[in-house]
Coordinates of C-alpha atoms (C1' of nucleotides) in Angstrom, one line a residue:
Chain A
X1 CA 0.0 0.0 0.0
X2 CA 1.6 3.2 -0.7
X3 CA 0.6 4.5 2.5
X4 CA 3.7 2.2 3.9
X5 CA 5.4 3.1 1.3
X6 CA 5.2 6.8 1.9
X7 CA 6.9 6.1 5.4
X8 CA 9.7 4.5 4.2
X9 CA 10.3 7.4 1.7
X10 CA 9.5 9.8 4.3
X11 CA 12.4 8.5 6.4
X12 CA 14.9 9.5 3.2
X13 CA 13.2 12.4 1.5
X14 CA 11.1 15.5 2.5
X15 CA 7.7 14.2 1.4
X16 CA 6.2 18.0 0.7
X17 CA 9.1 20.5 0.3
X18 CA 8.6 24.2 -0.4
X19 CA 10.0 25.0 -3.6
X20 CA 12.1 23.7 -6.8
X21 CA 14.6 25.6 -8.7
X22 CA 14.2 24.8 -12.4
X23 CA 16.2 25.6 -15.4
X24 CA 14.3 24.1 -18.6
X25 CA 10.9 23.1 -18.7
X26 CA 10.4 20.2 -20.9
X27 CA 9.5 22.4 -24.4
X28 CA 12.7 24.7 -23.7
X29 CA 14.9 21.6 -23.4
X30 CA 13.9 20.1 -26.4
X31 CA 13.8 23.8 -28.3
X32 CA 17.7 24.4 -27.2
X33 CA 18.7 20.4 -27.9
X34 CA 21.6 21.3 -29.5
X35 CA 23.5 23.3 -27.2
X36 CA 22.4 21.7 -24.0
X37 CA 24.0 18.8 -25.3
X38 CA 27.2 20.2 -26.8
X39 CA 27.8 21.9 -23.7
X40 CA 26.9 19.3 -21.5
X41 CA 24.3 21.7 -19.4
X42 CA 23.3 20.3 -16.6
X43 CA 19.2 21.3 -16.1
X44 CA 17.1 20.9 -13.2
X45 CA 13.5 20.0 -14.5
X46 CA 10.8 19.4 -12.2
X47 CA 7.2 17.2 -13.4
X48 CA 5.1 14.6 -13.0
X49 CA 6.0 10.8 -13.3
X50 CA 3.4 9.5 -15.8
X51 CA 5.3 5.7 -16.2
X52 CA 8.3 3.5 -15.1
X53 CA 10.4 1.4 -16.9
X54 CA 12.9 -0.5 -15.2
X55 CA 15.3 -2.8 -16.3
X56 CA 16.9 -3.9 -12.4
X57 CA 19.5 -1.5 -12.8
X58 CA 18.4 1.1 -14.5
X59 CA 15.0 2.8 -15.3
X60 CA 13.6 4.7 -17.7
X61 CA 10.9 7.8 -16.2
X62 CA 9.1 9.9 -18.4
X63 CA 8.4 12.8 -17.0
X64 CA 5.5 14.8 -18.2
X65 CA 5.0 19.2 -17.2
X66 CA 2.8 21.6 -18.5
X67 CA 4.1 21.1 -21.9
X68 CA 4.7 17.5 -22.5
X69 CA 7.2 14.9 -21.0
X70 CA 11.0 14.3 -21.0
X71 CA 12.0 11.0 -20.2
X72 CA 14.7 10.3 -17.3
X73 CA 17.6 7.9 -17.1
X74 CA 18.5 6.8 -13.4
X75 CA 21.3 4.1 -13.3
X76 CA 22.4 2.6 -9.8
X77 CA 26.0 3.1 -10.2
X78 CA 25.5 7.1 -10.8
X79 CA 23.1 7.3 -7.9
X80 CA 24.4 4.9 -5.6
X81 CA 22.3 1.7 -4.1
X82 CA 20.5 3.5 -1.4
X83 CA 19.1 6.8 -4.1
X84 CA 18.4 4.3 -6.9
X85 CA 16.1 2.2 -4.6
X86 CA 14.4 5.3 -4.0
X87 CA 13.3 5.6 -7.6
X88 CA 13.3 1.9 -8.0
X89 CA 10.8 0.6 -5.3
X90 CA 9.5 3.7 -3.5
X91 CA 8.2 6.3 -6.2
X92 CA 5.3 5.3 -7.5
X93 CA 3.7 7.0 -11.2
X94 CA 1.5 10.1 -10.0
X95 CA 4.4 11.8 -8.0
X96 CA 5.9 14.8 -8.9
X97 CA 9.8 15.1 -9.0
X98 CA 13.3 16.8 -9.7
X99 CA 15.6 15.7 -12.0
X100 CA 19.2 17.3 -12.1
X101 CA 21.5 15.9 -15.4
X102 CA 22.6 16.2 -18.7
X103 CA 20.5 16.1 -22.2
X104 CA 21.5 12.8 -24.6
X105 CA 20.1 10.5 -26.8
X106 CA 19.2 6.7 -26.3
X107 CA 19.9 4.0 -28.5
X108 CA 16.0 5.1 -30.0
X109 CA 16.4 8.3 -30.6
X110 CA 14.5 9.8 -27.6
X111 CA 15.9 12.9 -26.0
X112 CA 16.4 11.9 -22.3
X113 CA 17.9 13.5 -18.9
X114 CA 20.6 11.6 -17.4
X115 CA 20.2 11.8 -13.7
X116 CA 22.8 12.8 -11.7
X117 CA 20.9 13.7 -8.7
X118 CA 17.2 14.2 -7.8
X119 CA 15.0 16.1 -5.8
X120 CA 11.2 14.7 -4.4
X121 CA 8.8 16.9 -4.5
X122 CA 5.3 15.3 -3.8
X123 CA 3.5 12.3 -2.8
X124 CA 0.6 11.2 -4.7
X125 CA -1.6 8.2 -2.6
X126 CA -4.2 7.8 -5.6
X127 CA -3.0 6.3 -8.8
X128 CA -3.2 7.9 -12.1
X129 CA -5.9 6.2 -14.5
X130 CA -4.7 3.7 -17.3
X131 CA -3.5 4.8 -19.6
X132 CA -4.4 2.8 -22.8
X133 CA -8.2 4.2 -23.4
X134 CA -9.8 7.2 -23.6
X135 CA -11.3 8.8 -19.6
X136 CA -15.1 8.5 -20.4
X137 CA -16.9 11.8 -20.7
X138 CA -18.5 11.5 -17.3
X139 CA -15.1 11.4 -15.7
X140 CA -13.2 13.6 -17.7
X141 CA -15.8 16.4 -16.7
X142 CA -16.3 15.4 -13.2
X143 CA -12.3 14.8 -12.6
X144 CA -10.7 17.0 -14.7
X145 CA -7.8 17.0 -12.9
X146 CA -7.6 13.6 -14.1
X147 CA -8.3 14.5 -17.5
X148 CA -6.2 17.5 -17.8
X149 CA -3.1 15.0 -16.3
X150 CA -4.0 12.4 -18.7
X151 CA -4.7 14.4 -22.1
X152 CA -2.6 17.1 -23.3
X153 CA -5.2 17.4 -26.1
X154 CA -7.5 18.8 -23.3
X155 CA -4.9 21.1 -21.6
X156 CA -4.3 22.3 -25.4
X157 CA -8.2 22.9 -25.4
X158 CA -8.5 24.9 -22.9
X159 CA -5.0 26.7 -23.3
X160 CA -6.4 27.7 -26.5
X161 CA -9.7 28.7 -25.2
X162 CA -8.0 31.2 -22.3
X163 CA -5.9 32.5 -25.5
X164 CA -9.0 33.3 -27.2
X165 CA -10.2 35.4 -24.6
X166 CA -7.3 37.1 -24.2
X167 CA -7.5 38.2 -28.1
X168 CA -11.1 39.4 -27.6
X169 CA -10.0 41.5 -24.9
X170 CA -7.3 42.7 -27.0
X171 CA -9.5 43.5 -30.0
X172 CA -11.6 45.3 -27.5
X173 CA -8.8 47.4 -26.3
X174 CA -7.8 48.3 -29.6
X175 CA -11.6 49.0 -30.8
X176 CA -11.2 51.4 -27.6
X177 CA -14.1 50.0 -25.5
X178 CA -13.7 49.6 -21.6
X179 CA -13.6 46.5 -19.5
X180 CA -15.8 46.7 -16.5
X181 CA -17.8 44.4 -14.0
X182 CA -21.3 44.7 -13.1
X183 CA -23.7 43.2 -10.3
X184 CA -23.9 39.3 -10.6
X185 CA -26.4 39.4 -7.8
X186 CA -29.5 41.8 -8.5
X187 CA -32.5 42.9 -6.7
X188 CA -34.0 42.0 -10.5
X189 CA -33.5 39.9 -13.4
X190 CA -33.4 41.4 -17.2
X191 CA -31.5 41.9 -20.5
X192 CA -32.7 38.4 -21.7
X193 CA -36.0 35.6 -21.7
X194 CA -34.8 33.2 -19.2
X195 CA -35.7 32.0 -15.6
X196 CA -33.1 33.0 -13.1
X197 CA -31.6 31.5 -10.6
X198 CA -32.9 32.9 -6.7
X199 CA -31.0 33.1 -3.8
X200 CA -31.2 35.5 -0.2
X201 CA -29.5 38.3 1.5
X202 CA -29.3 37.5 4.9
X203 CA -28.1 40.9 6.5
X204 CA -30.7 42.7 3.9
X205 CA -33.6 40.3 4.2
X206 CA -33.9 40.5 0.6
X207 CA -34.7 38.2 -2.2
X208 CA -31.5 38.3 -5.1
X209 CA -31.1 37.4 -8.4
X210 CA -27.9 35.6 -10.1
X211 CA -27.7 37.7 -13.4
X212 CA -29.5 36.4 -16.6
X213 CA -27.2 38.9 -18.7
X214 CA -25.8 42.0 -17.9
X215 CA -27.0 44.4 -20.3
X216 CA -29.4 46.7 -18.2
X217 CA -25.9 47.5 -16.6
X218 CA -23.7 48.1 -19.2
X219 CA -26.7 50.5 -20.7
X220 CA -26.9 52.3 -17.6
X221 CA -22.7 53.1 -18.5
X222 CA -23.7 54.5 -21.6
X223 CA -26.6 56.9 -19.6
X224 CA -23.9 57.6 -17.7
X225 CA -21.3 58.6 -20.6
X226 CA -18.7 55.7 -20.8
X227 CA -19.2 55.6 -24.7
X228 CA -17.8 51.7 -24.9
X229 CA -18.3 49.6 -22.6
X230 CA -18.0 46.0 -22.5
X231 CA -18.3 43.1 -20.2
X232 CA -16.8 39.1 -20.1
X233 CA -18.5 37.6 -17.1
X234 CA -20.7 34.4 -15.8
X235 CA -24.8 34.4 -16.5
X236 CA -27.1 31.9 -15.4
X237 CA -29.9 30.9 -16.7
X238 CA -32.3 28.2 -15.1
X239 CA -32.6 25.9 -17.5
X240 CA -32.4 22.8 -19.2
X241 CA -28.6 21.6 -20.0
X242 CA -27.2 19.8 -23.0
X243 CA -24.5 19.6 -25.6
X244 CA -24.8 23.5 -26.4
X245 CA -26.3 25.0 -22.9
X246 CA -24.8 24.9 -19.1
X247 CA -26.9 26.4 -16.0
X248 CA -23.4 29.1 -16.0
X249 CA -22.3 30.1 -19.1
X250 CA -19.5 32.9 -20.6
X251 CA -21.1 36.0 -22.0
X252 CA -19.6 38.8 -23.6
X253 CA -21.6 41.7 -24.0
X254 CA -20.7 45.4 -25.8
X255 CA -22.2 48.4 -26.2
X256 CA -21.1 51.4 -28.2
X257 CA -22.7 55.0 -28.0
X258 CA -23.7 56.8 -31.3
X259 CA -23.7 53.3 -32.7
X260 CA -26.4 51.5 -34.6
X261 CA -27.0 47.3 -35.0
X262 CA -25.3 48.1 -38.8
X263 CA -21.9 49.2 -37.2
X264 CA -22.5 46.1 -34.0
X265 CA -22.1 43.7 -37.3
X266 CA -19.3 45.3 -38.7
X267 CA -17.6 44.9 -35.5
X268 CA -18.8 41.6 -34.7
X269 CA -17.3 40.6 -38.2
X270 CA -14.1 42.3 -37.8
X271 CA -13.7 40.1 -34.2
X272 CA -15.0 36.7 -35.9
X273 CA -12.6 36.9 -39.0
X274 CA -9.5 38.1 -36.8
X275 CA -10.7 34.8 -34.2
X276 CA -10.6 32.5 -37.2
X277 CA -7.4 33.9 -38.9
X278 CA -5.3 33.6 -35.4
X279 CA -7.3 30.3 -34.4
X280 CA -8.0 28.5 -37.4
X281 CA -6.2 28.2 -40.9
X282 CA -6.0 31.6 -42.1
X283 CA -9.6 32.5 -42.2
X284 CA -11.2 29.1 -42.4
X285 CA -12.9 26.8 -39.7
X286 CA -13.6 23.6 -39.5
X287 CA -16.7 22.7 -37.4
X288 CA -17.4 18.4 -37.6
X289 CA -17.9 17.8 -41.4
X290 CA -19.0 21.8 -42.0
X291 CA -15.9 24.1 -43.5
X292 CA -16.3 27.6 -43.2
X293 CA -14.3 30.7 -44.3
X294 CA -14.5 33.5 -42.6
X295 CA -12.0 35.6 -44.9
X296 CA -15.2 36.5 -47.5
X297 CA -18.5 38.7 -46.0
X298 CA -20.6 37.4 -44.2
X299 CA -23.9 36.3 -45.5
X300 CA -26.5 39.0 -44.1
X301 CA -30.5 38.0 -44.7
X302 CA -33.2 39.5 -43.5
X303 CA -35.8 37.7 -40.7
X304 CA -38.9 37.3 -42.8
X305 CA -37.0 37.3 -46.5
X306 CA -35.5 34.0 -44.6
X307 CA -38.6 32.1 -43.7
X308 CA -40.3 33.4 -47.0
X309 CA -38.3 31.2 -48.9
X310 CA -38.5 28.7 -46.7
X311 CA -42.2 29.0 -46.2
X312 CA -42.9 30.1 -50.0
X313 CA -44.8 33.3 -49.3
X314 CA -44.3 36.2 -47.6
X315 CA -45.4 35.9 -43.9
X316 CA -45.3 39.9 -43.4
X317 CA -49.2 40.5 -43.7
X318 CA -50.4 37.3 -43.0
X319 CA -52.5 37.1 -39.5
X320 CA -52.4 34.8 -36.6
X321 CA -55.1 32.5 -37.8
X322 CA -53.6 32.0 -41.0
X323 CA -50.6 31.8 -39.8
X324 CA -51.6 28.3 -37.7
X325 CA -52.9 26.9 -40.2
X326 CA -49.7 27.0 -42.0
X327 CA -47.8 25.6 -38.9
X328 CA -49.9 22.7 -38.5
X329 CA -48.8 22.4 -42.5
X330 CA -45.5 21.9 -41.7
X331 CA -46.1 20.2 -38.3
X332 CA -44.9 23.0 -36.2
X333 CA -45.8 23.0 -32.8
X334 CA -48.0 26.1 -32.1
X335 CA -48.8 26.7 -28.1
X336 CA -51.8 28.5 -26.4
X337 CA -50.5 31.5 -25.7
X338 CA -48.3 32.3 -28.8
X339 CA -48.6 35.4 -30.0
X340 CA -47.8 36.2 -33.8
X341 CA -44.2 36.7 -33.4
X342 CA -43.5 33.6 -30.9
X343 CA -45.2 31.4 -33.9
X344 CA -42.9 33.3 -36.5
X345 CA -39.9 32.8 -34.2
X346 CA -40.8 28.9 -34.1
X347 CA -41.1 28.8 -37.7
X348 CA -37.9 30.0 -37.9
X349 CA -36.5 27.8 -35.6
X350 CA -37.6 24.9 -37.5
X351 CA -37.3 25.8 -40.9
X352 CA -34.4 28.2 -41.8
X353 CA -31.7 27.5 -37.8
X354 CA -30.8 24.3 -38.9
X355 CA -29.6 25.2 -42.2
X356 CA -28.0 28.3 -41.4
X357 CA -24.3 26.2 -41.3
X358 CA -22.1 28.6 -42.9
X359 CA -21.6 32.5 -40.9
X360 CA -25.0 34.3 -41.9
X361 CA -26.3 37.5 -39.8
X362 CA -29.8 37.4 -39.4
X363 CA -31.3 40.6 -39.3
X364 CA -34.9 42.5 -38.9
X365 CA -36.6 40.3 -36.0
X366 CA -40.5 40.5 -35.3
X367 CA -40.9 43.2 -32.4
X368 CA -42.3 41.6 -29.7
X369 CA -39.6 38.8 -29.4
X370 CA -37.2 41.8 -28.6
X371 CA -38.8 44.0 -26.1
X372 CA -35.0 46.0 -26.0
X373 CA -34.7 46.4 -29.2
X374 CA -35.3 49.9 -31.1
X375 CA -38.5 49.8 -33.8
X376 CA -37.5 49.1 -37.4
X377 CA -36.1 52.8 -39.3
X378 CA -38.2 51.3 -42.2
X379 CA -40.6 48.6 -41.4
X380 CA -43.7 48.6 -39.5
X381 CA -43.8 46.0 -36.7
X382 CA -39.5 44.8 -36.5
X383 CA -37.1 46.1 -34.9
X384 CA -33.1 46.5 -35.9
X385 CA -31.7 43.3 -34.8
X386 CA -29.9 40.7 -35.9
X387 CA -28.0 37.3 -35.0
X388 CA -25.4 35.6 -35.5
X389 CA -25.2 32.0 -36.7
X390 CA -22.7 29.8 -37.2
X391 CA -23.0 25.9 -38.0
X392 CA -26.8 25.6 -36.9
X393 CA -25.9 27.8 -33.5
X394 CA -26.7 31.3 -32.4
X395 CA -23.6 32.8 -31.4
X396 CA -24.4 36.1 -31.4
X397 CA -27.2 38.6 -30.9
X398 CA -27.3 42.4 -31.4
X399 CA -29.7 45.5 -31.7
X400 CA -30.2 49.4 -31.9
X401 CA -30.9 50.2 -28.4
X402 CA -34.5 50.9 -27.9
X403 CA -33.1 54.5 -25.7
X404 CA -36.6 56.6 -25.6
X405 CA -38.3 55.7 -22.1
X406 CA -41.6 55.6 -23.0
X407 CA -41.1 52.9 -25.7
X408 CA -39.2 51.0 -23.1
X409 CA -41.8 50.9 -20.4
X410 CA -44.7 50.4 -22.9
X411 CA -42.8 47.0 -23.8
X412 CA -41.9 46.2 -20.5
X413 CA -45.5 46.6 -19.3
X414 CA -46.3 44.1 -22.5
X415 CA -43.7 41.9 -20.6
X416 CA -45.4 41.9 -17.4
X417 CA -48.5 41.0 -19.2
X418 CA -46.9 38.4 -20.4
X419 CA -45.5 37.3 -17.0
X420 CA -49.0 37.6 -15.8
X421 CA -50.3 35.3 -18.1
X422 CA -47.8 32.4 -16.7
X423 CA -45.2 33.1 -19.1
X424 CA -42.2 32.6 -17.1
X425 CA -39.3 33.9 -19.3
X426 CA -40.7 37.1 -19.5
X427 CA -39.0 40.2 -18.2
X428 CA -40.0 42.1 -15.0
X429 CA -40.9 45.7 -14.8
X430 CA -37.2 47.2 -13.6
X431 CA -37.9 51.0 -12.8
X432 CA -34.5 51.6 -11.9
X433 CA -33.9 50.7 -15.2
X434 CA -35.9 53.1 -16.4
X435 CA -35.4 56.2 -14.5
X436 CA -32.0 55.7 -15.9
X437 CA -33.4 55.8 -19.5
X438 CA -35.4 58.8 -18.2
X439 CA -32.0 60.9 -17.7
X440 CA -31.4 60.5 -21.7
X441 CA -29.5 57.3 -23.6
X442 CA -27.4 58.2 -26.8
X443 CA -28.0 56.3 -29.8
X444 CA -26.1 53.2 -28.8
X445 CA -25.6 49.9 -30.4
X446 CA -25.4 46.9 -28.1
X447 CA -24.4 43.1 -29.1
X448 CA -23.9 39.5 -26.8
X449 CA -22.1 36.8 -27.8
X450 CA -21.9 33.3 -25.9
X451 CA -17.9 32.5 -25.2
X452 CA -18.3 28.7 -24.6
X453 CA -20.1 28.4 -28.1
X454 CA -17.8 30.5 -29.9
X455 CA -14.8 28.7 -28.6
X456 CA -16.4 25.2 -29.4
X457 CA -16.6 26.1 -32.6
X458 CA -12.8 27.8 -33.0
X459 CA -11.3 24.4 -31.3
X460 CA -13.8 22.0 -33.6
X461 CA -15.9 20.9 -30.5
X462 CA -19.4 19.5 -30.5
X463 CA -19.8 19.4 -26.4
X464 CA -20.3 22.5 -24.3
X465 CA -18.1 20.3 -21.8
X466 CA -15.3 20.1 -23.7
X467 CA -14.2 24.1 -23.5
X468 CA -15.9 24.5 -19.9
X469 CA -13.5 23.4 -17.0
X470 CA -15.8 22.6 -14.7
X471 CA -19.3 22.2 -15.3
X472 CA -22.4 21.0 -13.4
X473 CA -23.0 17.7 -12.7
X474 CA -25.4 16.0 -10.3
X475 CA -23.1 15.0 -7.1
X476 CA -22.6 11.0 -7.1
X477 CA -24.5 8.6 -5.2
Chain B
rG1 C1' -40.0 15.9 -20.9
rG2 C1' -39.8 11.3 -24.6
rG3 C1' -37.0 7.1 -26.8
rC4 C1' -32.7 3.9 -26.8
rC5 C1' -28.4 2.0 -24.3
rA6 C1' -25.1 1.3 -20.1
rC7 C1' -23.7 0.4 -14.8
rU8 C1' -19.0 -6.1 -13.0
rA9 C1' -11.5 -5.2 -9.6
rG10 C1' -8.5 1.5 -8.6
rC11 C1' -9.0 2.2 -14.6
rU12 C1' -10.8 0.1 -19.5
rC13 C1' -13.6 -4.0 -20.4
rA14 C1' -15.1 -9.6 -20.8
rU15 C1' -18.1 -13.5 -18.7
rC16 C1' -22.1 -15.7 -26.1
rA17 C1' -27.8 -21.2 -23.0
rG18 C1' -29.1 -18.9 -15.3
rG19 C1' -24.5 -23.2 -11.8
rU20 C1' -21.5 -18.1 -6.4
rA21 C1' -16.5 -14.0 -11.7
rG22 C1' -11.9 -13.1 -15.4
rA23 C1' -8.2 -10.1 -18.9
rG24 C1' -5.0 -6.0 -19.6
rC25 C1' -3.2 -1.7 -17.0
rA26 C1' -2.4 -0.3 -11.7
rU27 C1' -0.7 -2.7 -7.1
rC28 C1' 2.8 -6.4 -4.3
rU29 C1' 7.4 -10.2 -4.5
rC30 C1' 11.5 -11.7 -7.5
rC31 C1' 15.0 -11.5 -12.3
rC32 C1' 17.1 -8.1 -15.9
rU33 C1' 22.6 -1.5 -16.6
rU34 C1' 19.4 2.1 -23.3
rU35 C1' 13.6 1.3 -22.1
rU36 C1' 9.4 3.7 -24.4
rA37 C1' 1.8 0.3 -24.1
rA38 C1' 9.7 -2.5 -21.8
rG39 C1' 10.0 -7.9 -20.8
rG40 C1' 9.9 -12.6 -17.8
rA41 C1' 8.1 -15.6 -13.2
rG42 C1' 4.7 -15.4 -9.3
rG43 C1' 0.9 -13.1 -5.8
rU44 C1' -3.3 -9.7 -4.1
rU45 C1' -7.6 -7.2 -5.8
rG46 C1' -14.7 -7.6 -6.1
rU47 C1' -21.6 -5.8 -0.8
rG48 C1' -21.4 -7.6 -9.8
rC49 C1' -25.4 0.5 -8.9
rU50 C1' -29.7 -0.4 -5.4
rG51 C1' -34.4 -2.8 -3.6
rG52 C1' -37.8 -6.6 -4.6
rG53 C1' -39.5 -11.0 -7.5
rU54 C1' -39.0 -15.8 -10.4
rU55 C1' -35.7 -20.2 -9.5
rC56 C1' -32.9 -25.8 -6.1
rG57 C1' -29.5 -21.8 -7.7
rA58 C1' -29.5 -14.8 -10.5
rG59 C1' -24.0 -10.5 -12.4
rU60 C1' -27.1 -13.2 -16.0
rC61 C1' -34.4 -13.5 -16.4
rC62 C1' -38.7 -10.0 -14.6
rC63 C1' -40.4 -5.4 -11.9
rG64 C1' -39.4 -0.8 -9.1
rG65 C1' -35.6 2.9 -7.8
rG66 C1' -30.7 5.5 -8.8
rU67 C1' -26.8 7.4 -11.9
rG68 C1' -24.7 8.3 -16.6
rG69 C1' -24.3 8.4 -22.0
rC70 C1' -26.5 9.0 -27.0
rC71 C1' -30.7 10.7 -29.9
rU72 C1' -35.0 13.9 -29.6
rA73 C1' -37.8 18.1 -27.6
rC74 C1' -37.6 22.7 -24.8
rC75 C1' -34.5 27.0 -23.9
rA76 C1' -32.0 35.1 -27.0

RNA sequence: GGGCCACUAGCUCAUCAGGUAGAGCAUCUCCCUUUUAAGGAGGUUGUGCUGGGUUCGAGUCCCGGGUGGCCUACCA
């Protein structure tokens, strides 16, 4: 048991020491080969023991850090009997370690450390899983310690995924917008259609909201005069989960004074096409079997020329009785309670989402599915929004800023009549909000995009789980 | 929410007609001074998810419960 192992080891080594001075890690030794081994360097390069081969001896230890694994040569007449049986019979694959030595090649052509002295660093009493198969999804999300030991394809991941947000901040910084933070926990819930998630303020005796999006905030900013504001930060939604949705999720949200949803898509293009040229091949993605280049415009329909095609008439002046009779036509699901819109926004869902595989903005929504939305410059009954798709996904969604208060309380009072009548997605009455708007909003264009979707589909990725560290899972037994 | 499938050693899995369980890795003992899924010899490892039923006998068949996966639906 390594328990009685660990006090025999104790007895010759400091089990948990403080600190490790190291020279190379394993991607610098192999980058500077050459003259590591023509000068005979000695490096000190601490890791992980991921396997032991031994051949009575000698053994062989590869040794794996952050950026892959350098294999160790310990021989008994370097280290003497007493060190060598250290290695030998006392530390086990899971510990981490020191080894001091020169760079060589074996007889195989594997660049290897020949020990000249060691240090221990740490005990692990659970043994690594085996190594031959694939962890099962289950455990790679619930262990993913285990998984990010195991698979340097899933450190890779989400390396790549923290590198991505870095960019977007950058491209943010250079567009000149601001980062800042807003309330996660608020007295009330808005800026999206979602249930939230409750919790209570002891000292105030007050019920609190975790934050369905942040964009009641961020507008406030703009009342306020920060021109370009934007935000990267946790909302939760109450929902179902699956492949593409976690209870937490990454949002980035942006809003830009004097702006309208025409300039939000220039921007959100600029961003996608500088993602895919630093992330994927120059401009082009591959999501599963879909390939997408990002280097040409994007594809920019409007809402109800969409599902005219699809449908094969012009829904624009067609009323709600009509219209469910065409849904039962093409067996869409039509609810009691659906207003015109909702049973456009269904069509949509079913007929034209699925398709919409390559980038395409979707612009020009039906009014009452976006009670934040400005009206339509042009057209009766829409309002200046669009959304971004991307391999059968929303990934993004953007408007013109409904900014004149009296517009914005008439839809929120259609909300709350919506809320009334058991819809419970729909968004409360916030007059905070609203006296806000009351002090005067600029012109401002505003636009959200989902993180975790946008980096499955930069690293190729068809499981929310695979580019979130951690994610929710119901505890065992 | 609906359908399908799975749950057996620490890990990945097997046990094809019901007769009280096995392989590889891990672990333990021994041999081996260039191995790389190292090798060789030997040993240990299990409330077979859970509760009930059928049966002389259940990991195996039946029913309930739990957990997970896939598909589907719902969800700015």
């Amino acid at each position: 048991m390594r328990l009685a192992k660990m006090e025999e080891l104790g007895e010759a080594v400091e089990l948990y020491p403080y600190r490790y001075d190291r020279t190379h890690n394993s991607a610098e030794a192999r980058a500077g080969e050459a003259g590591l081994v023509a000068a005979e360097t000695v490096v000190r390069y601490p890791g992980r023991i991921m396997a032991k081969r031994g051949t009575g001896k000698t053994m062989f230890v590869p040794i794996q850090d952050e950026w892959g694994t350098l294999q160790a040569y310990f021989r008994k007449d370097e280290l003497g009997a007493e060190r060598f049986h250290l290695v030998q019979k006392l530390i086990d694959i899971g510990d981490w370690i020191g080894v001091e030595g020169t760079l060589f090649r074996t007889r195989t052509d594997e660049l290897t450390i020949k020990v000249s002295d060691f240090t221990f660093l740490a005990k692990a009493i659970q043994p690594l899983p085996e190594k031959f198969h694939e962890m099962s999804l289950e455990n790679k999300s619930r262990r993913r310690h285990l998984d990010l030991a195991m698979n340097l394809a899933s450190r890779e991941r989400f390396k790549r995924r923290s590198a991505i947000i870095s960019d977007i901040r950058a491209f943010f910084a250079e567009e000149e917008f601001l980062e800042v933070e807003t309330p996660v926990l608020q007295p009330l819930y808005g800026g999206a259609t979602a249930r939230p998630f409750t919790t209570h303020h002891n000292a105030l005796d007050m019920t609190l909201y975790l934050r369905i999006a942040d964009e009641l905030y961020l507008k406030r900013l703009i009342v306020g005069g920060l021109e370009r504001v934007y935000e990267i930060a946790k909302d939760f939604r109450n929902e179902g989960m699956d492949r593409t949705h976690n209870p937490e999720f990454t949002m980035l949200e942006c809003y830009a004074a004097y702006w309208d949803y025409h300039d939000m898509m220039d921007l959100t293009e600029n961003m996608l096409r500088r993602l895919a040229v630093r992330f994927g091949d120059e401009g082009k993605l591959t999501y599963g079997e879909h390939e997408m280049d990002f280097n040409q415009p994007f594809r920019r329909v409007r809402f109800m020329d969409a599902l005219a095609g699809k449908v094969g008439q012009d829904l624009m002046q067609t009323d709600t009785a009509a219209l469910k009779e065409l849904a039962r036509k093409h067996h869409i699901e039509v609810k009691p309670g659906m207003g015109r819109d909702k049973i456009l926004d269904e069509f949509f869902s079913v007929l034209v989402e699925p398709e919409l595989i390559q980038h395409t903005f979707v612009m020009d929504h039906p009014k009452e599915l976006s009670p934040l939305a400005k009206a339509h410059r042009k057209t009766e009954g829409l309002v200046e929004r669009f959304e971004l798709f991307v391999a059968g996904f929303e990934v993004a969604n953007s408007f013109s800023e409904l900014n004149d208060p009296r517009e914005q309380r008439r839809r929120f009072v259609a909300q709350k009549a919506l809320m009334d009548a058991g819809d419970d997605e729909a968004q409360p009455i916030d007059e905070d909000f609203l006296a806000a708007m009351e002090q005067g909003m600029p012109p401002t264009g505003g636009m959200g995009l989902g993180i975790d979707r946008l980096v499955m589909l930069l690293v190729d990725t068809a499981n929310i789980r695979d580019v979130l560290l951690f994610t929710h899972m119901r505890p065992e037994q």
